[in-house]
Amino acid sequence: MRHGTLTEHARCVYGDEYRPTPECDAEHLEQFFVEELTFADADTIVAMLHELSPQLVDGNLPVWIRNLAYRLALLQRPDDPELLREAGHSLFMHGPDWDGIAAELARRAEELEARG
């Protein structure tokens, strides 16, 4: 079985706090998931994050995968205040190592919104 979406692939690799992990006979090497994540578009990445971690603090995705996912989405949508803010909130929750980066993301979101 091939995974139909990035979310399905993540669910098979890491599990899902809210749904059972589907039966799947695909190979679940983390590197294959990271490769798919690397080339996914921002909407696909954000959809995966929202589905697997709807409350931002929950879910089974490792923190480093969340950080990478937000970084890849922000590279594609650097002027999206909502995404900047969400990524910053995620970093604050999993810091304090990234608190400075999280504060910078929040500052950039405010600056973008002020410019209209």
mmCIF file of C-alpha atoms in Angstrom:
data_model
loop_
_atom_site.group_PDB
_atom_site.id
_atom_site.type_symbol
_atom_site.label_atom_id
_atom_site.label_comp_id
_atom_site.label_asym_id
_atom_site.label_seq_id
_atom_site.Cartn_x
_atom_site.Cartn_y
_atom_site.Cartn_z
ATOM 1 C CA MET A 1 0.000 0.000 0.000
ATOM 2 C CA ARG A 2 1.231 3.465 -0.865
ATOM 3 C CA HIS A 3 0.289 6.380 1.335
ATOM 4 C CA GLY A 4 -2.173 8.705 -0.348
ATOM 5 C CA THR A 5 -1.259 11.835 1.598
ATOM 6 C CA LEU A 6 1.511 13.228 3.747
ATOM 7 C CA THR A 7 -0.869 13.003 6.708
ATOM 8 C CA GLU A 8 -1.483 9.299 6.099
ATOM 9 C CA HIS A 9 2.252 8.702 5.828
ATOM 10 C CA ALA A 10 2.884 10.575 9.098
ATOM 11 C CA ARG A 11 0.086 8.655 10.792
ATOM 12 C CA CYS A 12 1.650 5.348 9.766
ATOM 13 C CA VAL A 13 5.147 6.366 10.882
ATOM 14 C CA TYR A 14 4.335 8.163 14.154
ATOM 15 C CA GLY A 15 0.803 7.111 15.035
ATOM 16 C CA ASP A 16 -2.097 9.398 15.810
ATOM 17 C CA GLU A 17 -3.315 10.434 19.220
ATOM 18 C CA TYR A 18 -6.911 10.668 17.963
ATOM 19 C CA ARG A 19 -7.275 7.868 15.437
ATOM 20 C CA PRO A 20 -5.978 4.337 15.212
ATOM 21 C CA THR A 21 -2.939 3.831 13.049
ATOM 22 C CA PRO A 22 -4.205 2.219 9.857
ATOM 23 C CA GLU A 23 -3.035 -1.209 8.847
ATOM 24 C CA CYS A 24 -0.429 -0.676 6.209
ATOM 25 C CA ASP A 25 2.153 -2.855 4.542
ATOM 26 C CA ALA A 26 4.334 0.029 3.278
ATOM 27 C CA GLU A 27 7.861 0.400 4.557
ATOM 28 C CA HIS A 28 7.894 2.938 7.380
ATOM 29 C CA LEU A 29 11.408 4.280 7.451
ATOM 30 C CA GLU A 30 11.488 7.769 8.866
ATOM 31 C CA GLN A 31 13.802 8.896 6.080
ATOM 32 C CA PHE A 32 11.097 8.173 3.479
ATOM 33 C CA PHE A 33 8.641 10.334 5.396
ATOM 34 C CA VAL A 34 11.195 13.154 5.733
ATOM 35 C CA GLU A 35 11.851 12.992 1.986
ATOM 36 C CA GLU A 36 8.123 13.343 1.279
ATOM 37 C CA LEU A 37 7.843 16.178 3.803
ATOM 38 C CA THR A 38 10.804 17.975 2.227
ATOM 39 C CA PHE A 39 9.074 18.264 -1.145
ATOM 40 C CA ALA A 40 5.496 18.805 0.058
ATOM 41 C CA ASP A 41 3.756 22.104 -0.570
ATOM 42 C CA ALA A 42 2.924 24.405 2.330
ATOM 43 C CA ASP A 43 -0.812 23.626 2.315
ATOM 44 C CA THR A 44 -0.108 19.895 2.557
ATOM 45 C CA ILE A 45 2.348 20.401 5.411
ATOM 46 C CA VAL A 46 0.004 22.663 7.367
ATOM 47 C CA ALA A 47 -2.905 20.246 6.823
ATOM 48 C CA MET A 48 -0.797 17.412 8.274
ATOM 49 C CA LEU A 49 0.205 19.506 11.289
ATOM 50 C CA HIS A 50 -3.390 20.562 11.948
ATOM 51 C CA GLU A 51 -4.824 17.073 11.604
ATOM 52 C CA LEU A 52 -2.212 15.302 13.733
ATOM 53 C CA SER A 53 -1.794 18.099 16.305
ATOM 54 C CA PRO A 54 -5.080 20.023 16.348
ATOM 55 C CA GLN A 55 -4.342 21.637 19.716
ATOM 56 C CA LEU A 56 -0.683 22.405 18.856
ATOM 57 C CA VAL A 57 0.528 20.796 22.101
ATOM 58 C CA ASP A 58 -0.780 17.341 21.341
ATOM 59 C CA GLY A 59 -0.028 14.669 18.825
ATOM 60 C CA ASN A 60 2.695 12.123 18.336
ATOM 61 C CA LEU A 61 4.891 13.974 15.860
ATOM 62 C CA PRO A 62 8.408 14.366 17.258
ATOM 63 C CA VAL A 63 9.321 17.959 18.049
ATOM 64 C CA TRP A 64 12.071 17.963 15.434
ATOM 65 C CA ILE A 65 9.574 16.891 12.765
ATOM 66 C CA ARG A 66 7.178 19.672 13.818
ATOM 67 C CA ASN A 67 9.984 22.222 13.699
ATOM 68 C CA LEU A 68 11.113 21.009 10.284
ATOM 69 C CA ALA A 69 7.558 20.998 8.959
ATOM 70 C CA TYR A 70 6.911 24.569 10.079
ATOM 71 C CA ARG A 71 10.257 25.688 8.663
ATOM 72 C CA LEU A 72 9.517 24.116 5.285
ATOM 73 C CA ALA A 73 6.041 25.658 5.201
ATOM 74 C CA LEU A 74 7.423 29.085 6.136
ATOM 75 C CA LEU A 75 10.029 28.906 3.390
ATOM 76 C CA GLN A 76 7.121 28.614 0.961
ATOM 77 C CA ARG A 77 4.885 31.181 2.680
ATOM 78 C CA PRO A 78 7.259 33.635 4.396
ATOM 79 C CA ASP A 79 4.705 36.454 4.437
ATOM 80 C CA ASP A 80 1.842 34.544 6.060
ATOM 81 C CA PRO A 81 1.271 36.152 9.480
ATOM 82 C CA GLU A 82 -1.025 33.371 10.676
ATOM 83 C CA LEU A 83 1.536 30.685 9.835
ATOM 84 C CA LEU A 84 4.375 32.727 11.351
ATOM 85 C CA ARG A 85 2.406 33.077 14.573
ATOM 86 C CA GLU A 86 1.456 29.390 14.664
ATOM 87 C CA ALA A 87 5.064 28.311 14.110
ATOM 88 C CA GLY A 88 6.162 30.676 16.871
ATOM 89 C CA HIS A 89 3.596 29.262 19.300
ATOM 90 C CA SER A 90 4.817 25.755 18.518
ATOM 91 C CA LEU A 91 8.419 26.769 19.212
ATOM 92 C CA PHE A 92 7.475 28.448 22.501
ATOM 93 C CA MET A 93 5.759 25.242 23.620
ATOM 94 C CA HIS A 94 8.795 23.141 22.829
ATOM 95 C CA GLY A 95 11.523 25.601 23.879
ATOM 96 C CA PRO A 96 13.165 27.443 25.636
ATOM 97 C CA ASP A 97 15.993 26.810 23.192
ATOM 98 C CA TRP A 98 13.944 28.410 20.410
ATOM 99 C CA ASP A 99 12.267 31.238 22.328
ATOM 100 C CA GLY A 100 14.301 33.878 20.504
ATOM 101 C CA ILE A 101 13.283 32.481 17.127
ATOM 102 C CA ALA A 102 9.664 32.231 18.276
ATOM 103 C CA ALA A 103 9.696 35.880 19.368
ATOM 104 C CA GLU A 104 11.149 36.891 15.994
ATOM 105 C CA LEU A 105 8.382 35.002 14.179
ATOM 106 C CA ALA A 106 5.757 36.813 16.268
ATOM 107 C CA ARG A 107 7.445 40.161 15.570
ATOM 108 C CA ARG A 108 7.475 39.464 11.827
ATOM 109 C CA ALA A 109 3.781 38.489 11.903
ATOM 110 C CA GLU A 110 2.888 41.757 13.657
ATOM 111 C CA GLU A 111 5.006 43.743 11.202
ATOM 112 C CA LEU A 112 3.342 42.106 8.203
ATOM 113 C CA GLU A 113 -0.133 42.744 9.597
ATOM 114 C CA ALA A 114 0.715 46.367 10.375
ATOM 115 C CA ARG A 115 1.789 46.880 6.761
ATOM 116 C CA GLY A 116 -1.540 45.457 5.658
#
